[in-house]
XYZ file of C-alpha atoms in Angstrom:
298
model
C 152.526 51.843 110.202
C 151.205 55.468 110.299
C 150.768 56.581 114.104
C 147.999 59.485 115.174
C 150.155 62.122 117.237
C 147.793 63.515 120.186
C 149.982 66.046 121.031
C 153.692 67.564 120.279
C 156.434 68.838 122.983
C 155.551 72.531 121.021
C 152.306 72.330 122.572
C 150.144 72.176 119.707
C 146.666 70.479 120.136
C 145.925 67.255 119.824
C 142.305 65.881 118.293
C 141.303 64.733 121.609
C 141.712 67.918 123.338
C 140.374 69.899 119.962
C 136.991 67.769 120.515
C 136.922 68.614 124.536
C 137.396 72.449 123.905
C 135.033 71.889 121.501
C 132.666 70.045 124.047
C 132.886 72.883 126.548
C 132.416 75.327 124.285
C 129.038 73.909 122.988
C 127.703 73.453 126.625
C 129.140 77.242 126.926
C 126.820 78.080 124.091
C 123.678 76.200 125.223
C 123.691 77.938 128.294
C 124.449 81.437 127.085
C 121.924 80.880 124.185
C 119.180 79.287 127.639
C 119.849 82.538 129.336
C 119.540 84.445 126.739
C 116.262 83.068 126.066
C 115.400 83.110 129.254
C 115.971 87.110 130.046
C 113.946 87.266 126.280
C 111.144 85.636 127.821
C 111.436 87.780 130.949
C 112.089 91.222 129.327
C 108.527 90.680 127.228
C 106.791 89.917 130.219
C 107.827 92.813 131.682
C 106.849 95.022 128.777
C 103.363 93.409 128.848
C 103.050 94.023 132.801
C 103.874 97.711 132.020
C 101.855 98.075 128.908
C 98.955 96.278 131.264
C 99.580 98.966 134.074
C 99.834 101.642 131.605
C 96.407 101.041 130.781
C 95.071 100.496 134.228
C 96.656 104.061 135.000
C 95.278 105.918 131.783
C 91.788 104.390 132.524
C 91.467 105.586 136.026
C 92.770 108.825 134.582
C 90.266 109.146 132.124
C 87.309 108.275 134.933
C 88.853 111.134 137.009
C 88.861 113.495 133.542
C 85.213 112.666 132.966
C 84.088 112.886 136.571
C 85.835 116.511 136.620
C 83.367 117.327 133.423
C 80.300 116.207 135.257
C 77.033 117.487 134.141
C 75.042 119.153 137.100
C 71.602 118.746 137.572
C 68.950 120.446 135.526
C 65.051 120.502 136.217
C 64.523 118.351 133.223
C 67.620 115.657 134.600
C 67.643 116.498 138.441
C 70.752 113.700 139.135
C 73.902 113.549 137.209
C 74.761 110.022 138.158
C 72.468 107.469 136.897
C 73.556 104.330 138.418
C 76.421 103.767 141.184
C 77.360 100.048 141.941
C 80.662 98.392 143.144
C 81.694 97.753 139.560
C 79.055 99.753 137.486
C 79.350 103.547 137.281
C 76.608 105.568 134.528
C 77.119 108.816 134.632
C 76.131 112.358 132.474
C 79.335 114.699 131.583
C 80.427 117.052 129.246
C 81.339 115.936 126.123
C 84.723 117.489 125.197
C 84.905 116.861 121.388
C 81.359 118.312 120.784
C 80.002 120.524 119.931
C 77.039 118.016 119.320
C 74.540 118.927 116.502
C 70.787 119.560 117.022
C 69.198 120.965 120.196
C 71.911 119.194 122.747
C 73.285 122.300 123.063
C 75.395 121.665 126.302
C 76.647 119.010 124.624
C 75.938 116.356 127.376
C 76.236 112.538 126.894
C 75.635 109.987 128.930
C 79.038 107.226 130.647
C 79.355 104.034 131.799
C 81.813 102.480 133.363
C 81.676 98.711 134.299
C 84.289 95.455 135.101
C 83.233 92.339 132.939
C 84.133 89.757 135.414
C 83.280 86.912 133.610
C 87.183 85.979 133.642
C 88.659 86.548 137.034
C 92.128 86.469 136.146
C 91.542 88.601 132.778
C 88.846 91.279 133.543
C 88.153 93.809 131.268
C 86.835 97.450 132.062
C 84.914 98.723 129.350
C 83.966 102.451 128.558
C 80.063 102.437 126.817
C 79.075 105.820 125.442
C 75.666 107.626 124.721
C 74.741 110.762 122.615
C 72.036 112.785 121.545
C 70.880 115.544 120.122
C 67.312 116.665 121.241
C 66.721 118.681 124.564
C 65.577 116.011 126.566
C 67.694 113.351 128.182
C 66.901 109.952 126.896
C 66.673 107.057 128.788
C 69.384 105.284 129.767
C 70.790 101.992 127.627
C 70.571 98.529 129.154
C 73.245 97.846 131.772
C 71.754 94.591 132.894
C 75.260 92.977 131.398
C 78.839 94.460 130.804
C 78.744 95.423 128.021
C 75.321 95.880 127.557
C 73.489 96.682 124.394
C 72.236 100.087 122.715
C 75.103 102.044 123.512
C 76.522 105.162 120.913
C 79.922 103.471 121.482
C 81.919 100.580 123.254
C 85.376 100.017 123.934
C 87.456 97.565 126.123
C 90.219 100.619 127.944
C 91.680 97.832 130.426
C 92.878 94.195 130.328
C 94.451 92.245 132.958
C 91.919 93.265 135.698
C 91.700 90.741 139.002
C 89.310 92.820 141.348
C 87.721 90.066 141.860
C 90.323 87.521 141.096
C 90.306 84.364 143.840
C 86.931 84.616 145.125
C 87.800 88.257 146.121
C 85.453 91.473 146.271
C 87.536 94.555 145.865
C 85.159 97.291 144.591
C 86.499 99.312 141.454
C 84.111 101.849 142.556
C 83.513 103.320 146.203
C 80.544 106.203 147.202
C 80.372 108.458 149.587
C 76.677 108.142 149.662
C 74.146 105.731 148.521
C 71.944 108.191 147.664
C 72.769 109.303 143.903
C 71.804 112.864 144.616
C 74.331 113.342 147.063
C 77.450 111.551 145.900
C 80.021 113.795 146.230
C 83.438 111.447 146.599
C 84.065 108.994 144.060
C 87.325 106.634 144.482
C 88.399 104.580 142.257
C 90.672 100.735 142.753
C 92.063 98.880 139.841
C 94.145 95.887 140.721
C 96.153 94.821 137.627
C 98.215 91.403 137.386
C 99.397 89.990 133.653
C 99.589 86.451 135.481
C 97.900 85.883 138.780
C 99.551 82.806 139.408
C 103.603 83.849 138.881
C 105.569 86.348 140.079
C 105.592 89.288 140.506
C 102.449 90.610 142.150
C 99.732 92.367 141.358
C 99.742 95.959 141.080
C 97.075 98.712 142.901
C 95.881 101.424 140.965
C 93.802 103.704 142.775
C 92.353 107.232 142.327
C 89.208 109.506 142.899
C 87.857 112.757 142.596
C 85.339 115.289 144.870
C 82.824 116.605 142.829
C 83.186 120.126 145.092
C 81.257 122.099 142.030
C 78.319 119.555 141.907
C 74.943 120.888 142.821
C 73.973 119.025 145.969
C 70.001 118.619 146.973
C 68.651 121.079 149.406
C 67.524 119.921 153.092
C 64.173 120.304 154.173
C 63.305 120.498 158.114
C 60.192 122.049 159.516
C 58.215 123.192 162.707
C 54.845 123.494 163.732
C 52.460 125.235 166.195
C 48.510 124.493 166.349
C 46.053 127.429 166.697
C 43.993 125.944 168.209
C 41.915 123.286 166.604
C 41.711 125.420 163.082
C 44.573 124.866 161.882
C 48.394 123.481 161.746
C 50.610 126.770 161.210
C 53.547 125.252 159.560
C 57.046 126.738 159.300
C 59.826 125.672 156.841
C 62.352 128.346 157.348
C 64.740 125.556 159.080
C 65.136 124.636 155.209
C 68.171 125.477 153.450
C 70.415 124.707 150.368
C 73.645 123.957 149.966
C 74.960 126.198 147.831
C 72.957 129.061 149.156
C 70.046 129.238 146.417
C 66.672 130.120 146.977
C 63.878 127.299 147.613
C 60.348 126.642 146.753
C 58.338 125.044 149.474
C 55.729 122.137 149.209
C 53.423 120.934 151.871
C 51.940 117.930 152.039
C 49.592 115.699 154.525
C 49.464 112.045 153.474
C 51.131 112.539 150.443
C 49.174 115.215 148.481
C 50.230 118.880 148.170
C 48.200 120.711 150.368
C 50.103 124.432 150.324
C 52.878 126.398 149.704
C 55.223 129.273 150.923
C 58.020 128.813 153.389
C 55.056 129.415 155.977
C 51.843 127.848 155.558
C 48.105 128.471 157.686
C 47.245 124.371 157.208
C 42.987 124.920 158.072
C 42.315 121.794 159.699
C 39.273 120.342 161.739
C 39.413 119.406 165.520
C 39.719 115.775 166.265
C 42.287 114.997 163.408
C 45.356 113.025 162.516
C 47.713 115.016 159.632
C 50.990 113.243 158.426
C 52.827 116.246 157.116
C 56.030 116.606 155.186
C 57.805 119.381 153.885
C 59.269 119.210 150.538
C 61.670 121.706 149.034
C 63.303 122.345 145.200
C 66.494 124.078 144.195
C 66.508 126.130 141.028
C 67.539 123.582 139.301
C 64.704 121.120 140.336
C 66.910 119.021 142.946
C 64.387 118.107 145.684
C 64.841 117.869 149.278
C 62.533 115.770 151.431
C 61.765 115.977 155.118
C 60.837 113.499 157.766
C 57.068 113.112 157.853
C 55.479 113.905 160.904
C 52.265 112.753 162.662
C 50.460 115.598 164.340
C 47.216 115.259 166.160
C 44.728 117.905 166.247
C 42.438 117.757 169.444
């Protein structure tokens, strides 16, 4: 009868202790190859979050580059920014590669800026271009939608967006003004997350720019004395601009141009009731209106 020796006083393994080590190393290996697969899973996730942030970064870099290009005001465009909304930015600027062909001899084009939020937890910021090449501006392409439509160029710069991820409203754009003529401070919020719902958070981007070379509209103020009940002697020298310029002055009563000249003789009749406002113009066109006032002649 043939006898199976486990083991021998010399030490020397045995099957049944060859197929435990061989047991324990398996589960050894499972769990090496788990964690393995495991820090694989979490070391692309990590690249992705950076790539992600990467371009959330470069984008609001790019806004600030353009913003620091910005076309001033001319009398044929008096306003460099064309529309200014919590996540929808048009803008004219400088276009760097240029020069542009034809009579576009500044070589201006037209931005936009805006957040498709149609997926909360995957918005995308698009960049929308538009060129030309006459004198005059053209009108502006359709930004009823993100993207919109008639546009030189579009291109998505930024995944992974969540401004308004959760029911929140976190503005990618903030003004200084409301008034598009006198934005001056533009600031700038991406929040970027490759997976809302894990670990780790979201990250915040944020930027801006003051646009300290941008032509600003002039401010128009006025005062008045009556001579008697001939006329309304009107003085704008209260007026001024900004940056110093000088301004052409426009009087009006009721809304039509009446006379001109920072002073202005307004011959009137007695027993009448004038609504007169002052309205003044840079060099480059930029307008500046006053409060109208109601002035009674007896």
């Amino acid at each position: 009868m043939i006898r199976l020796r486990l083991s021998s006083e010399r030490g020397e393994m045995g099957l049944i202790e060859l197929l435990v080590a061989m047991s324990m190393f398996g589960g050894v290996l499972a769990a090496t190859l788990v964690t393995f697969q495991n820090f694989d899973i979490l070391s692309r996730r990590t690249v992705d979050r950076t790539a992600a942030q990467d371009s959330a970064r470069t984008s609001a870099d790019r806004i600030v580059r353009d913003l620091r290009n910005l076309a001033s005001p001319t009398i044929a465009q008096p306003q460099a920014v064309d529309k200014a909304t919590d996540y929808d930015f048009v803008f004219q600027t400088v276009d760097s590669v240029g020069p542009n062909t034809g009579a576009n001899a500044a070589n201006i084009k037209r931005v936009r800026w805006c957040l498709d939020q149609s997926t909360p937890a995957n918005e995308k910021l698009y960049m929308q271009d538009q060129k030309w090449v006459t004198l005059a501006t053209p009108a502006a392409p359709s930004s009823a939608a993100c993207p919109g439509t008639g546009w030189s160029s579009t291109t998505v710069l930024a995944s992974n967006i969540t401004n308004t991820y959760g029911g929140q409203s976190r503005p990618l754009f903030t003004f200084n003004s409301s008034t598009l003529t006198a934005i001056r401070e533009i600031h700038i919020d991406l929040y970027s997350d490759l997976d809302p719902t894990k670990t780790p958070n979201e990250t915040h981007i944020t930027s801006g720019v003051f646009l300290r070379n941008q032509n600003a509209a002039p401010v128009a103020s006025f005062t008045y004395a009556l001579n008697g009940s001939s006329a309304i002697v009107l003085n704008g020298s209260q007026s001024y601009d900004p940056e110093g310029d000088a301004l052409q002055y426009s009087w009006l009563d009721g809304g039509v141009k009446k006379g001109t000249g920072v002073t202005y003789s307004y011959p009137v009749t007695a027993n009448s009731d004038h609504s007169i406002q002052l309205q003044v113009f840079d060099p480059a066109g930029l307008p500046g209106n006053s409060s109208t006032v109601s002035i009674h002649v007896p």
